[in-house]
Amino acid sequence: MKHCIYDLTLPELTAWLVANGEKKSRASQIWGWLYRKRITEFNEMLDVNQACRELLAEHFVVQTLAEEVRQVSADGTIKFLFRLQDENLIETVLMNTKFGVSVCVTTQVGCNMGCSFCASGLLKKHRDLSSGEIVQQIIKAQAYLDEHDKVVTHVVIMGIGEPFDNFQNLIKFLEIIKDYKGLAIGATHITVSTCGLADKIYEFTDANQGVNLAISLHAPSNELRSRLMKVNHAYPLEELFKAINYYIEKTNRRRVTLEYILLKDVNDSPQHARELADLIGENEERLTVNLIPYNPVDEHSQYERCERETARAFYDILKKRGINCSIRLEQGADIDAACGQLRSKQIKE
Ligand code: SAH
């Protein structure tokens, strides 16, 4: 199978071209066609000579993602289901926010983390996505936005999969979408979310990508978190917070988001809120809590969304303790936009 051109960073493309007898300057020219003009065939690169276009076509394909389903929500959220070359299906969500347009990308086909409330893990991990397959989700979303004169301004790595379980490709993906000669998405507009693979948080910190980090916390104690999330057995809260503190220190006190899904009668009591505030402790300046309404998943019927008033009370307790906190606005609930929902439905059908 030919490689996808979107798998290459700009330095890699440059090196490949030079090794194949082309001028170095060709690389930025091709990069512009791919990332700025968003061509779908090498032949559309008008100012690149035919020999070079043929050379590229001999070794690479431009796109490997095919749009299978597109669902448009009443609030403008769009969910794409893409078919990969090997027939696997992945999801990408595009959301309008008050800051711009945000795209949520998938990093793996399925997921092995096994969080008890999540739809993605229902289908175990088949494989990692290549960096090019993650990049193309942005390209496809942008191609859609081109028709509406809009641009992707924000990227969240919160789709199906655990990004830190596909670490090398995640880093390459970040380098490609940040490249100022291409999509030029600002590092501070990119957020990577992890279920808490502590050893990878150290590696990620040292990789110095300048992007934001979010941690799926969902519980304030080891006892409860281990019940909800398998990963807590491997990396309990003490180790997770040691890694988070390392990140905060090394990144010059950059803020980290703690994500917390509110599950009715499971983790949503005032006592849980107080425990969460205790856990954050002295770090209230650097940790911010994002409370997320739970999206019910058929197969996990033991969990329900918490009441609005309960969420409000939880929020108030954190606020009173001086903790930065927000309740996530929900988008796309009418189109199965919670991670893994559309994909698992489509596979069932
Ligand atoms: N594996 C990474 C990123 C993908 S999940 C992580 O765990 O962070 C993205 C976020 O959606 C996580 O915070 C996850 O816990 C949350 N999530 C999973 N299932 C959900 C559901 N049914 N409703 C609301 N949020 C959910």
Coordinates of N, CA, C and O in Angstrom, one line a residue, residues 2-3 5 13 16-17 26 30 42 45 48 50-61:
K2 N 0.5 2.2 -0.8 CA 1.3 3.5 -0.8 C 1.1 4.3 0.4 O 0.0 4.2 1.1
H3 N 2.1 5.1 0.8 CA 2.0 5.9 1.9 C 1.1 7.1 1.6 O 0.9 7.5 0.5
I5 N 0.5 11.1 1.8 CA 1.4 12.2 1.9 C 1.2 13.0 3.2 O 2.2 13.6 3.7
L13 N 9.1 15.6 4.3 CA 8.8 15.8 2.9 C 10.0 16.4 2.2 O 10.4 15.9 1.1
W16 N 12.7 13.8 1.8 CA 12.3 12.8 0.8 C 12.5 13.4 -0.7 O 13.0 12.7 -1.5
L17 N 12.1 14.6 -0.8 CA 12.2 15.2 -2.2 C 13.7 15.3 -2.6 O 14.1 15.0 -3.7
R26 N 10.9 22.8 -3.4 CA 9.6 22.2 -3.9 C 8.7 21.8 -2.7 O 7.5 21.8 -2.8
I30 N 4.7 22.2 -2.5 CA 3.7 21.1 -2.3 C 2.9 21.2 -1.1 O 1.7 21.0 -1.0
F42 N -2.6 14.9 -7.0 CA -1.3 15.6 -7.2 C -1.3 16.4 -8.5 O -0.7 17.4 -8.6
M45 N -1.7 20.3 -8.7 CA -0.6 21.2 -8.3 C 0.0 21.8 -9.5 O 1.0 21.4 -10.0
V48 N 3.7 22.8 -10.1 CA 4.7 21.7 -9.9 C 4.9 20.9 -11.2 O 3.8 20.5 -11.8
Q50 N 5.4 18.2 -14.2 CA 4.7 16.9 -14.3 C 5.6 15.8 -13.8 O 5.0 14.8 -13.2
A51 N 6.9 15.8 -14.0 CA 7.8 14.8 -13.6 C 7.7 14.6 -12.0 O 7.6 13.5 -11.5
C52 N 7.6 15.7 -11.4 CA 7.6 15.7 -9.9 C 6.2 15.2 -9.5 O 6.1 14.4 -8.5
R53 N 5.2 15.6 -10.1 CA 3.8 15.2 -9.8 C 3.7 13.6 -10.0 O 3.1 12.9 -9.1
E54 N 4.3 13.2 -11.0 CA 4.3 11.7 -11.3 C 5.1 10.9 -10.2 O 4.7 9.9 -9.8
L55 N 6.2 11.5 -9.9 CA 7.1 10.9 -8.8 C 6.3 10.8 -7.5 O 6.3 9.7 -6.9
L56 N 5.6 11.8 -7.2 CA 4.8 11.8 -6.0 C 3.7 10.8 -6.1 O 3.5 10.0 -5.1
A57 N 3.0 10.8 -7.2 CA 1.9 9.8 -7.4 C 2.3 8.4 -7.4 O 1.6 7.5 -7.0
E58 N 3.6 8.2 -7.8 CA 4.1 6.8 -7.8 C 4.3 6.3 -6.4 O 4.2 5.1 -6.1
H59 N 4.6 7.2 -5.5 CA 5.0 6.8 -4.1 C 3.9 7.1 -3.0 O 3.9 6.5 -2.0
F60 N 3.0 8.0 -3.3 CA 2.1 8.5 -2.3 C 0.7 8.6 -2.8 O 0.5 8.7 -4.0
V61 N -0.3 8.5 -1.9 CA -1.7 8.9 -2.3 C -1.9 10.2 -1.5 O -1.3 10.5 -0.5

